[in-house]
Coordinates of C-alpha atoms in Angstrom, one line a residue:
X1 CA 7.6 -5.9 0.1
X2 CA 5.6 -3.2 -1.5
X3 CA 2.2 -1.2 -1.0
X4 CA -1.3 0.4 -2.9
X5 CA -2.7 3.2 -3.3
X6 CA -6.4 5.2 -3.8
X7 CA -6.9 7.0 -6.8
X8 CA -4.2 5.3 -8.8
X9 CA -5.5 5.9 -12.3
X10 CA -5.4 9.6 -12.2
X11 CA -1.2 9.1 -11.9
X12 CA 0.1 6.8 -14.5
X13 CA 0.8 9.1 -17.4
X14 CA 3.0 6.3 -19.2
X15 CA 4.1 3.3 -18.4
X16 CA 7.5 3.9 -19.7
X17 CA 8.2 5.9 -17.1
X18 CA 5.4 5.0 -14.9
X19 CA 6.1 6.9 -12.0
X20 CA 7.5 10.1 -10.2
X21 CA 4.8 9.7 -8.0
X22 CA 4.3 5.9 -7.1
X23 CA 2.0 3.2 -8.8
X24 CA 1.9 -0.3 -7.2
X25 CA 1.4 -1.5 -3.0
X26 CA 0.1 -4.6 -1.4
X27 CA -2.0 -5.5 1.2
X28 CA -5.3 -5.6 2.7
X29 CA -8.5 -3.7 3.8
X30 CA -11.6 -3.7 6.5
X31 CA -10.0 -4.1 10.2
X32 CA -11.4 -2.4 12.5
X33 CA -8.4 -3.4 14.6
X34 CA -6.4 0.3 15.5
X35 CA -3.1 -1.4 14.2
X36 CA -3.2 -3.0 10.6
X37 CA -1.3 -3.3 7.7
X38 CA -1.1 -2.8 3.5
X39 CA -0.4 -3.7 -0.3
X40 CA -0.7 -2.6 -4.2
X41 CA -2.5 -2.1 -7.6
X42 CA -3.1 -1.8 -11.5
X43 CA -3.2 -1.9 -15.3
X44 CA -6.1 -2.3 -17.7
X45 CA -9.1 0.0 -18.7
X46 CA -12.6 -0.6 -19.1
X47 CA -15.7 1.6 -20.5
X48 CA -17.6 2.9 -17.4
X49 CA -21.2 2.4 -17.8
X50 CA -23.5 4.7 -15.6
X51 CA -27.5 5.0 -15.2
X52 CA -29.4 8.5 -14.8
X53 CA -28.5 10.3 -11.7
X54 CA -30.8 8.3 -8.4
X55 CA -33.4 10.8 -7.8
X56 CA -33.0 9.6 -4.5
X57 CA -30.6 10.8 -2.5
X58 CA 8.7 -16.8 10.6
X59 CA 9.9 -20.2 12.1
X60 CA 7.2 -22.1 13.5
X61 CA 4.6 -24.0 11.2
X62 CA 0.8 -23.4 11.9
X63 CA -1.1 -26.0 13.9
X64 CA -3.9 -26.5 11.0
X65 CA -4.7 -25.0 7.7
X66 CA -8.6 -24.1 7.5
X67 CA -10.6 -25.7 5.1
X68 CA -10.3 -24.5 1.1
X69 CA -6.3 -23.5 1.7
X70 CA -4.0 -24.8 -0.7
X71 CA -3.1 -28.1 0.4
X72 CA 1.0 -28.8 1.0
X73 CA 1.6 -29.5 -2.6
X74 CA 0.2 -27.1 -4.5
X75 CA -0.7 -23.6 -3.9
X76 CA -5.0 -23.3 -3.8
X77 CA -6.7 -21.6 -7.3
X78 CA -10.1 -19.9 -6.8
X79 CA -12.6 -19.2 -9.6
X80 CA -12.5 -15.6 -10.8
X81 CA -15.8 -13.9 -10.5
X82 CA -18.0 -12.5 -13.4
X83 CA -16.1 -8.8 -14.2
X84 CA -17.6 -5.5 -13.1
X85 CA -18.1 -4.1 -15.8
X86 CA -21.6 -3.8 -16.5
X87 CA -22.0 -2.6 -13.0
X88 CA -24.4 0.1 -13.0
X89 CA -23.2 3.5 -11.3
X90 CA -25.3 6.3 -10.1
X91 CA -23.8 9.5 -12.6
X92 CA -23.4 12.8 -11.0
X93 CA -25.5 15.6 -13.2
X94 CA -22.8 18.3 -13.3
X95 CA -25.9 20.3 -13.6
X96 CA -27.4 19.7 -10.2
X97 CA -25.5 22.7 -8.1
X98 CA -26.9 21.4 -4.5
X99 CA -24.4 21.1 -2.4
X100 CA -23.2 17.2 -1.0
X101 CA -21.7 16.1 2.3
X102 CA -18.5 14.8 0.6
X103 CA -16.2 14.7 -2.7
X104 CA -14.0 12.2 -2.8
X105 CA -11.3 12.8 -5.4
X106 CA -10.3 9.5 -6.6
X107 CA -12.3 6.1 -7.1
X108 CA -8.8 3.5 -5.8
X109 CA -9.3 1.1 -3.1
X110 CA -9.7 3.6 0.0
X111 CA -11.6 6.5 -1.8
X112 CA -14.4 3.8 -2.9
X113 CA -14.3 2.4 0.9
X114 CA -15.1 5.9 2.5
X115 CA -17.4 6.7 -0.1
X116 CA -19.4 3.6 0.5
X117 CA -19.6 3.7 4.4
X118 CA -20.1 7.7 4.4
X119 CA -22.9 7.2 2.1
X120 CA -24.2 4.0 4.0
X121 CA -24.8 6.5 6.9
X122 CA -27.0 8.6 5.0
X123 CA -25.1 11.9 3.3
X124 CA -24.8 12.8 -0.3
X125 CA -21.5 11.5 -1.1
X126 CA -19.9 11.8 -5.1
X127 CA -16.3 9.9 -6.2
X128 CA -14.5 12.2 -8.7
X129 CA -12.7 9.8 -11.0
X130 CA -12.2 9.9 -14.9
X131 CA -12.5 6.2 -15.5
X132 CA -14.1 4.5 -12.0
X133 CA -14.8 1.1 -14.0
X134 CA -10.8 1.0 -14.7
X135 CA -9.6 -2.3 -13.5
X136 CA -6.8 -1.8 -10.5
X137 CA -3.3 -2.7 -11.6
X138 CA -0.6 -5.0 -10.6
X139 CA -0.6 -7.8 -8.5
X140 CA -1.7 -7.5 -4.4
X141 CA 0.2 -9.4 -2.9
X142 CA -0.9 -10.2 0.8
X143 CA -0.6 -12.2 4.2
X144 CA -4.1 -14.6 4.5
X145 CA -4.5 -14.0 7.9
X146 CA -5.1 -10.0 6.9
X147 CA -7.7 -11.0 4.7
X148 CA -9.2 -13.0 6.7
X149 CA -9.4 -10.7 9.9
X150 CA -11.2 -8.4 7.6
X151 CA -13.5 -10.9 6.0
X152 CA -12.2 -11.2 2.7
X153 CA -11.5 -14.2 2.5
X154 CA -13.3 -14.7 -0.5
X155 CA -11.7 -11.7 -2.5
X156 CA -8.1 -14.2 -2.7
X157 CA -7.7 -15.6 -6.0
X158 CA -4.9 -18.1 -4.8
X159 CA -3.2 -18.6 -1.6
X160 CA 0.6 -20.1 -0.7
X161 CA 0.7 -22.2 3.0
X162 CA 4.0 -20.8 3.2
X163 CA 6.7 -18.1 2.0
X164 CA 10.6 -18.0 1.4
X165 CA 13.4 -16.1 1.9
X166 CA 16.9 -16.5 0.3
X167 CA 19.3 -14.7 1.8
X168 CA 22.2 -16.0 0.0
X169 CA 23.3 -19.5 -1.8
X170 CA 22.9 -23.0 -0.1
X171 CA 20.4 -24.6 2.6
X172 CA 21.6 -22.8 5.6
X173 CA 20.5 -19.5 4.1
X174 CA 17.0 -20.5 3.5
X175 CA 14.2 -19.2 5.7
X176 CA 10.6 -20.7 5.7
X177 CA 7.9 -18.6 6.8
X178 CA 5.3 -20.2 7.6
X179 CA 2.5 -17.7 7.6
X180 CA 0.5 -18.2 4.5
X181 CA 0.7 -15.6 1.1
X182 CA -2.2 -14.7 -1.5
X183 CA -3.0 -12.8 -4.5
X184 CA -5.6 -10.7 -4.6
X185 CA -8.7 -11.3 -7.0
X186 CA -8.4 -7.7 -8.0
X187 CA -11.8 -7.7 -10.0
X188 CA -13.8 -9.3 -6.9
X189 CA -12.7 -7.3 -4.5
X190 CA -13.3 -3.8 -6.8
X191 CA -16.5 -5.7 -7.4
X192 CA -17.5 -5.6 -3.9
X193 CA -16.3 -2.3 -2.7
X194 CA -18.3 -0.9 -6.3
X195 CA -21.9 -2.4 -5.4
X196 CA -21.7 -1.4 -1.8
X197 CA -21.7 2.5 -3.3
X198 CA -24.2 1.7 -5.7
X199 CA -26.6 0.2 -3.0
X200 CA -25.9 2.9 -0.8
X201 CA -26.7 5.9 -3.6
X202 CA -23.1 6.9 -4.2
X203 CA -22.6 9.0 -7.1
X204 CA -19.8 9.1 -9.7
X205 CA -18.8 12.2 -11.9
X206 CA -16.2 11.0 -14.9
X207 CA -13.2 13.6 -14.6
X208 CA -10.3 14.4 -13.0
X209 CA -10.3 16.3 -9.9
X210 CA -8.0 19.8 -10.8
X211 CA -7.7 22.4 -7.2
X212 CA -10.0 23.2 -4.4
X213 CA -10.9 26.4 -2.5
X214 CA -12.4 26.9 0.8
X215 CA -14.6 28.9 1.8
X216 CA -17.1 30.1 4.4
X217 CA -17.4 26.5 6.0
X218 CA -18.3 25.2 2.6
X219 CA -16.0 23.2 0.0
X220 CA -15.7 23.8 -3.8
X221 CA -13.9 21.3 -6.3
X222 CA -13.0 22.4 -9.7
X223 CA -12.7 19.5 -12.4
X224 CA -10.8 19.4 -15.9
X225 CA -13.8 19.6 -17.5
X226 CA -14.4 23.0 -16.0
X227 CA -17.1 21.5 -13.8
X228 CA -17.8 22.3 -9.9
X229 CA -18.8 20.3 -6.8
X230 CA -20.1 21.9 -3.8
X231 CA -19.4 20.3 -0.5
X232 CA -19.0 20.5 3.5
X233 CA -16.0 18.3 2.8
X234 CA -13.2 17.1 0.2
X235 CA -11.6 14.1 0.2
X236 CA -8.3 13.7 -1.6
X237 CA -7.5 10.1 -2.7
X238 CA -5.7 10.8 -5.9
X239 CA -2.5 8.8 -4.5
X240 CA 0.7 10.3 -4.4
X241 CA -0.1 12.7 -7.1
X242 CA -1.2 14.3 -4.3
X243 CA -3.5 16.6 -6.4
X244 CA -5.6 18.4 -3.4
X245 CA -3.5 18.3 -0.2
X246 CA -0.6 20.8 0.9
X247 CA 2.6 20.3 2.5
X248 CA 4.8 22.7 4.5
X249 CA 8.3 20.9 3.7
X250 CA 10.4 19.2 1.0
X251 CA 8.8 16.1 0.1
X252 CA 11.9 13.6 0.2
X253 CA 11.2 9.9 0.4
X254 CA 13.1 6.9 -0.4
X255 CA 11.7 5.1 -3.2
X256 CA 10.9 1.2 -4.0
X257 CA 10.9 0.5 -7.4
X258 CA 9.7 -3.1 -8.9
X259 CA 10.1 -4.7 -12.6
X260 CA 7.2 -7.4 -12.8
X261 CA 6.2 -10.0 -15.1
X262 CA 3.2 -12.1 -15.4
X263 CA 4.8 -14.9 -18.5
X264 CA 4.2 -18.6 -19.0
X265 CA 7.5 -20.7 -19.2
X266 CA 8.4 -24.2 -20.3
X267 CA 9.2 -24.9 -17.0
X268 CA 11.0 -23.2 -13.8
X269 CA 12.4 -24.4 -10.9
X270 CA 10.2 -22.5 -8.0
X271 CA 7.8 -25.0 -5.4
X272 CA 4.2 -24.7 -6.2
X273 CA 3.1 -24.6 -2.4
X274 CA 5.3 -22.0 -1.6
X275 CA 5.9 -18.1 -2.4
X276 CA 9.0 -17.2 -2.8
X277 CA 9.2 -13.7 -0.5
X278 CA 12.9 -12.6 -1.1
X279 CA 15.7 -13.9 -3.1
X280 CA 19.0 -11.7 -2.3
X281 CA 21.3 -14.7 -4.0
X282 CA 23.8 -13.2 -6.5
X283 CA 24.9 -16.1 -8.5
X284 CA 23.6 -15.0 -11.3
X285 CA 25.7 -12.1 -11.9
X286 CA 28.8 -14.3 -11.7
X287 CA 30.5 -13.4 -14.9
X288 CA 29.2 -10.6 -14.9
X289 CA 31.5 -8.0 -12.8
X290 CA 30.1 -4.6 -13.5
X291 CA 26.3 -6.0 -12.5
X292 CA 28.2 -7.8 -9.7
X293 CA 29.8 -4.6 -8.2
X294 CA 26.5 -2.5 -8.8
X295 CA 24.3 -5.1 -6.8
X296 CA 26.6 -5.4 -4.3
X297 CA 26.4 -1.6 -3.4
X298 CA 22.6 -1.2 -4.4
X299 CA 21.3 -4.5 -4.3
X300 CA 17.8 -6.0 -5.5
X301 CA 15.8 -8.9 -4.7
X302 CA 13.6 -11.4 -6.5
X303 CA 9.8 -12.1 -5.2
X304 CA 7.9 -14.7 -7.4
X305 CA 4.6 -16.0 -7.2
X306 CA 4.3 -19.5 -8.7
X307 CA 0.8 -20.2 -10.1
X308 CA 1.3 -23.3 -12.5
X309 CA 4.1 -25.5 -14.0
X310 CA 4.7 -22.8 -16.7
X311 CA 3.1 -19.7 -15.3
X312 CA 4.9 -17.4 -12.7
X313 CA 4.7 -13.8 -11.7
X314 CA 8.5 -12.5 -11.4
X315 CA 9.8 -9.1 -10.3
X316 CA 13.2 -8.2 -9.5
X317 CA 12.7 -5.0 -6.6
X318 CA 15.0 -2.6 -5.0
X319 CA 13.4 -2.3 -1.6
X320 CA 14.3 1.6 -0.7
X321 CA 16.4 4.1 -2.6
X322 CA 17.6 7.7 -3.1
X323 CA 17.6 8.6 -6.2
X324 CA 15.0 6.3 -7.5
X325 CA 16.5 2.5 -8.7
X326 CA 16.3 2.8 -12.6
X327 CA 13.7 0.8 -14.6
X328 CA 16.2 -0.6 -16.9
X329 CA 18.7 -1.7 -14.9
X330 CA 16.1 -3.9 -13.0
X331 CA 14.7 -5.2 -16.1
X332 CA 18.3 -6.3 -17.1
X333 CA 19.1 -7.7 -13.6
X334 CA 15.5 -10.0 -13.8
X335 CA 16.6 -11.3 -17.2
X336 CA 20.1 -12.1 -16.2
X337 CA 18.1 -14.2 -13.6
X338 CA 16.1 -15.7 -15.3
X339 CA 18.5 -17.4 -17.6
X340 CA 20.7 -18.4 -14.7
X341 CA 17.4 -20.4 -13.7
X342 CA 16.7 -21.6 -17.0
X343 CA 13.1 -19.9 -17.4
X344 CA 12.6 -19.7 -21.1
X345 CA 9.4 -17.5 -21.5
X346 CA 6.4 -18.4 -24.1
X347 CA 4.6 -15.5 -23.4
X348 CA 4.2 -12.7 -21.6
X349 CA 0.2 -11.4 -20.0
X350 CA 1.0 -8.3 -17.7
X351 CA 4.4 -5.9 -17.2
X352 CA 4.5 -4.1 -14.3
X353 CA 6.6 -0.9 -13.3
X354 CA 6.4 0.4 -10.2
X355 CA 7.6 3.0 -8.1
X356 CA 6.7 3.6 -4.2
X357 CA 7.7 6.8 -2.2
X358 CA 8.3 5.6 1.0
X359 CA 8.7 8.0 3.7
X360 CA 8.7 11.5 3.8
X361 CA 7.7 14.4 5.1
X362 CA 3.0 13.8 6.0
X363 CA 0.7 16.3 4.6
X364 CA 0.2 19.6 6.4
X365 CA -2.3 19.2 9.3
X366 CA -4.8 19.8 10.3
X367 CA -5.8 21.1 7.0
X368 CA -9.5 22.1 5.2
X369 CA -8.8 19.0 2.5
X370 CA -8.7 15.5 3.9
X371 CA -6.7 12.7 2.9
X372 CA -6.1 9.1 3.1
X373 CA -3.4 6.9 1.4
X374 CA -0.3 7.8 -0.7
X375 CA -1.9 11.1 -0.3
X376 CA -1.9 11.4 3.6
X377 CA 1.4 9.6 3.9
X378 CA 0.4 6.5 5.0
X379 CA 2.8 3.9 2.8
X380 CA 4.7 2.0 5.5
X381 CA 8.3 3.6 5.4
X382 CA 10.1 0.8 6.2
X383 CA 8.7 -1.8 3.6
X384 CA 6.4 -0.1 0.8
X385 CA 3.3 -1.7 2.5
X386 CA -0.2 0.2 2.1
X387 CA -3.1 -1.5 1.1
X388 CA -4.1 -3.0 4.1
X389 CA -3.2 0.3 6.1
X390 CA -5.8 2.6 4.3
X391 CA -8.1 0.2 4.0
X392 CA -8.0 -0.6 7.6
X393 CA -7.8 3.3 8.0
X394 CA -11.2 4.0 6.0
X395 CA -13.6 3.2 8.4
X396 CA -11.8 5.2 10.8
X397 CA -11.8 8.1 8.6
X398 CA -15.2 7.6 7.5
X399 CA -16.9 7.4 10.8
X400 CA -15.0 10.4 12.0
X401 CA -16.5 12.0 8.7
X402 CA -19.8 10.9 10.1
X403 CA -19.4 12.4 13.3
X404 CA -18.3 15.9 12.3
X405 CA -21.4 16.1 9.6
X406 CA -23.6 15.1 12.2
X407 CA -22.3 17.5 14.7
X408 CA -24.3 20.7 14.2
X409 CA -27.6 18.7 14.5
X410 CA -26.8 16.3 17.4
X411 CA -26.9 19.7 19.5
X412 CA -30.0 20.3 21.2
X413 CA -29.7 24.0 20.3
X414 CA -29.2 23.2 16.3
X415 CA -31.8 20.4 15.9
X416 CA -32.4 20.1 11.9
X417 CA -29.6 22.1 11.3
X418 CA -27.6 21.6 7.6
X419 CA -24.8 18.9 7.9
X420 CA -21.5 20.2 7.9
X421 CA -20.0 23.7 9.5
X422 CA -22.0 26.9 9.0
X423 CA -19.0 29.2 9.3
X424 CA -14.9 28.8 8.2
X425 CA -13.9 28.4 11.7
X426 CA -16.4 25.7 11.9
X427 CA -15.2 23.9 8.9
X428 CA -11.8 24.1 10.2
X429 CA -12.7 22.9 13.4
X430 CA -14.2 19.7 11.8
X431 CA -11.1 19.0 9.7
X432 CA -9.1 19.2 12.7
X433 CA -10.6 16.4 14.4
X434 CA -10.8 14.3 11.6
X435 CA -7.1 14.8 10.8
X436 CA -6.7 13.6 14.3
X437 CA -8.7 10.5 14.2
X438 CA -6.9 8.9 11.4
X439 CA -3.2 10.2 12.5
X440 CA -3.6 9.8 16.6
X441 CA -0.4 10.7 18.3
X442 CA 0.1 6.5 19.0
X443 CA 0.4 6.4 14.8
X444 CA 2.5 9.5 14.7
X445 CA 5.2 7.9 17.0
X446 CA 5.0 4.7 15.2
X447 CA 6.0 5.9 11.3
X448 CA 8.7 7.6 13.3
X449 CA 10.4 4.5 14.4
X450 CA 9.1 3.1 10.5
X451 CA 10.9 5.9 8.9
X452 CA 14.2 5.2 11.2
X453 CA 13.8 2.1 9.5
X454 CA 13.9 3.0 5.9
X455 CA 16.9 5.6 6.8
X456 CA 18.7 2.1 8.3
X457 CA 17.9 0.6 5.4
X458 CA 18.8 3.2 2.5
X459 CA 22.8 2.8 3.8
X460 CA 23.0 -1.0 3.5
X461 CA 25.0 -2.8 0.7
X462 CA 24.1 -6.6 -0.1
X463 CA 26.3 -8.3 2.8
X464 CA 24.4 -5.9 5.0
X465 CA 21.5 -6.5 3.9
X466 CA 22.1 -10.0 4.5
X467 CA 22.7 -9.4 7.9
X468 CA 19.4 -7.3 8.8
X469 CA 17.3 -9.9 6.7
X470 CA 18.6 -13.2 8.6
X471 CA 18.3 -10.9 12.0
X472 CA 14.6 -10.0 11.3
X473 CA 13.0 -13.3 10.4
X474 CA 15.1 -15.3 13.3
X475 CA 12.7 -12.9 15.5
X476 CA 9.4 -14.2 17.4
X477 CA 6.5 -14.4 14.5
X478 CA 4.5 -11.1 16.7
X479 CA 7.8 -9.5 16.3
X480 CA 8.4 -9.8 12.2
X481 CA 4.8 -10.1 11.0
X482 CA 3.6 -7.1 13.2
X483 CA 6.2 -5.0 12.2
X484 CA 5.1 -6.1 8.4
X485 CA 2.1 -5.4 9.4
X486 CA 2.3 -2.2 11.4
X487 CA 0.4 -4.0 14.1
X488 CA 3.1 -3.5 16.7
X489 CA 2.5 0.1 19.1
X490 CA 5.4 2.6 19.4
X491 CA 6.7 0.7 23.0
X492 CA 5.9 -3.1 21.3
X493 CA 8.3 -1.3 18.1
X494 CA 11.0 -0.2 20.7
X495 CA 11.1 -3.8 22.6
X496 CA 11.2 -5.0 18.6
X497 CA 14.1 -3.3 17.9
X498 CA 16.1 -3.9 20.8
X499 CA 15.4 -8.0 20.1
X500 CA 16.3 -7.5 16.5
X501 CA 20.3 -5.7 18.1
X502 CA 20.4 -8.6 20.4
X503 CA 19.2 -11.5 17.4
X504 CA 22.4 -9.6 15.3
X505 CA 25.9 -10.6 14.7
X506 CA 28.4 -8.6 16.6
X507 CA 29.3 -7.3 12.8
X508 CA 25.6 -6.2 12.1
X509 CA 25.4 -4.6 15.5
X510 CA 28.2 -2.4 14.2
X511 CA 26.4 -1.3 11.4
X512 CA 23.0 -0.9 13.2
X513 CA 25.5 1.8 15.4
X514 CA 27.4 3.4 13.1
X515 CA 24.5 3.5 10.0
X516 CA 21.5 3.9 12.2
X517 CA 22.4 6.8 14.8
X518 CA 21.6 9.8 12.6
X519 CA 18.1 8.4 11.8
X520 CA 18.0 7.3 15.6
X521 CA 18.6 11.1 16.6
X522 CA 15.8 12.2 13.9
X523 CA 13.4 9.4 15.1
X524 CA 14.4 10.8 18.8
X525 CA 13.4 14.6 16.9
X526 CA 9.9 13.7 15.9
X527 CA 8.9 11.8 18.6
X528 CA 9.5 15.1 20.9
X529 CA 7.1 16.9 18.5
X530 CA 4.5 14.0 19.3
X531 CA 4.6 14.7 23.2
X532 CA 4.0 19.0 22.7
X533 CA 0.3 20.3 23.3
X534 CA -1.8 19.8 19.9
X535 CA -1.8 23.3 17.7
X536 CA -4.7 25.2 18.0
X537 CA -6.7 25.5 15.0
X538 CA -6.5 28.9 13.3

């Protein structure tokens, strides 16, 4: 389980220690469906090339697999498109002062998807980003059906017709889910999102985004290279470097941390048709009584991705933490597993480390700078999911962008009036119902019952864990994939959690009880602030 994230390049400063702030999520993008889901991100560079500014502006198998998904013995390959390299961008002339509609800060997966739609509907909009040709790291990982709900389909570069879950050693801990898995093509889909701005007259200035002031209704962004950007509205998608938006508490969120791999092997013992979700056995650290003891009290799973014979993608995760799970001892952990399972390596393509906050305290808001992603808080708490949660999230954002631009001229009184607020109050007033439109009260309740999750599952040892796992996928498949997928509403997540008590041991139960009631009152805490009249905006 993991998530992904807008404006990623602007936070890995080295991969060594890649991450106070979070660099890798999985998912999906384009619902229009109110209740979606998420997923993760990236690695290598590329040169940007950009053209003169535009003068102009769980138990049940399917029924059927559809045609062109991997068949029952393999997993299904698709061909890679050309790269995006030599797409052409629209540049930003740093010396053109006019103001624009919108600044997005940060060219990730959700930043580009505002941008595009925003710009589609006719406003000036510019993506702040020092390297927007960068190619997105690490693997998405995703459910098919996601992709396919949002039509991209054709943006998966291979596809399992079924996932795994080990929950410990020998047949009868074995779990089959039979809701087919794919990889993201990472260069398609950035190739799709990339020509959409270009068509639509998006514009791209190469820097990092550095503060922003508000002002008499009106926006300005100062870069690092001293540059400024006028605009009604700012955007912050620079991930959970959260560069532009403010916060009125302690940011405190569990982390997920991942060690991945992308290596060829001699051989390995994984099935080709199926994706191996969670492993939680322990075998391997038989022999080995210090790593024994530690994963019994903080323990980490294995999630694989079998492309070939002799090429895998491994990672060895801790699903949610306090303090962070260390980079080392995860590395050592996957190796240690790795020989147990005989995987001699030949070579090795990608290495990922990643690091998700999960939870926490959301932004400030209604605030004058917007934000969507890691940024806004949207990483599912429980499970590190993202992806497909901003990217379902963008079109919501960006139409109610659209609306609050258009405002001042759809009234009779201000026909041909400048988009955007004429006056602070204005400006504020906009930003309030946008905050609103992508965090409605129905969303607010639901990462409350999400973050009691995470709290549940911060306390749990390995036997524990154990215990919660074999309970959640031995629910009803609208039960464990909607809560993956934060489809489920806030009354669906209570009648969720109730079946998951009642599908638990008697053992399990006690621990639900005596682990869970102090994230239960806290759950109980901010729901109450989701029921008080909405603040007015000052």
């Amino acid at each position: 389980m993991h998530g992904a994230l807008s404006g990623l390049q602007q936070q890995l400063p080295c991969r060594k220690q890649c991450l106070h702030h979070g660099v890798i999520f999985r998912h999906r993008r384009f619902g229009f469906n109110r209740f979606e889901n998420d997923a993760r991100i990236y690695q290598l560079r590329t040169r940007a090339t950009l053209t003169k500014p535009n003068k102009q502006s769980a138990q049940h198998p399917p029924a059927q697999h559809s045609p062109g998904r991997a068949s029952a013995e393999t997993a299904n390959h698709r061909q890679s498109p050309a790269t995006f390299e030599s797409l052409q961008l629209h540049s930003h002339n740093p010396d053109n002062t006019a103001k624009l509609d919108l600044v997005v800060a940060g060219a990730g997966p959700s930043g580009i998807a505002v941008a595009e739609r925003v710009s589609a509907a006719g406003y000036k909009v510019c993506v702040v980003d020092p390297a927007p040709l960068a190619h997105w790291p690490n693997n998405y990982g995703v459910w098919v059906d996601e992709f396919e709900a949002m039509g991209l389909q054709d943006c998966l570069e291979i596809i399992w017709p079924k996932a795994k879950v080990h929950l410990d050693s020998g047949k009868d801990n074995e779990r089959y889910l039979y809701r087919p898995y794919g990889r993201v093509d990472r260069t398609k889909l950035k190739s799709k999102l990339l020509q959409r701005c270009v068509e639509h007259g998006v514009t791209f200035h190469e820097t990092k985004a550095a503060k922003v002031e508000h002002a008499d209704g009106s926006s300005t962004l100062t870069c690092s290279d001293g540059s400024q950007l006028h605009s009604a509205l700012v955007l912050d998608c620079t991930g959970h470097a959260r560069k532009l938006v403010t916060f009125d508490e302690k940011f405190d969120p569990g982390y997920q941390a991942a060690y991945g791999m992308m290596i060829e092997v001699d051989s390995h013992p994984f099935e080709l048709d199926t994706m191996l979700f969670m492993d939680w056995r322990d075998d391997h650290t038989k022999g080995r009584p210090e790593m024994r003891a530690a994963n019994q009290k903080l323990p980490t799973f294995l999630y694989v991705m079998p492309f070939s014979k002799t090429k895998l993608f491994l990672e060895e995760t801790s699903l949610v933490s306090r303090p962070p799970f260390a980079f080392q001892e995860l590395k050592d952990r996957l190796q240690v597993r790795m020989e147990h399972l005989g995987i001699k390596v030949t070579s090795m393509t990608e290495e990922e480390y990643c690091l998700i906050p999960m939870g926490g305290v959301l932004p400030k808001f209604p605030q004058r700078t917007l934000g969507i992603g890691g940024t806004g808080g949207m990483v599912h708490p429980s499970t590190g999911y993202m992806v497909a949660r901003v990217l379902g999230a963008a079109p919501v954002l960006a139409d109610a962008i659209i609306d609050q631009l258009a405002a001042p001229s759809d009234r009779a009184t201000d026909a041909g009036a400048p988009n955007g607020a004429s006056n602070e109050q204005e400006a504020v007033d906009m930003t309030s119902k946008i905050w609103k439109a992508i965090w409605p009260k129905e969303r607010l309740r639901q990462r409350e019952f999400f973050t009691f999750g995470m709290d549940v599952l911060l306390k749990l040892d390995l036997r524990e864990t154990r215990q919660f796992f074999s309970a959640f996928f031995g629910l009803s498949d609208f039960h464990w994939q909607g809560f993956l997928s934060s489809r489920l509403s806030f009354p669906q997540l209570m009648a969720f959690g109730l079946a998951l008590f009642a599908n638990s041991s008697n053992q399990a139960r006690a621990n639900l009880i005596f682990k869970g009631t102090p994230g239960l009152v806290s759950m109980f805490t901010g729901l109450g602030k989701t029921y008080l009249p909405d603040k007015k905006s000052k």
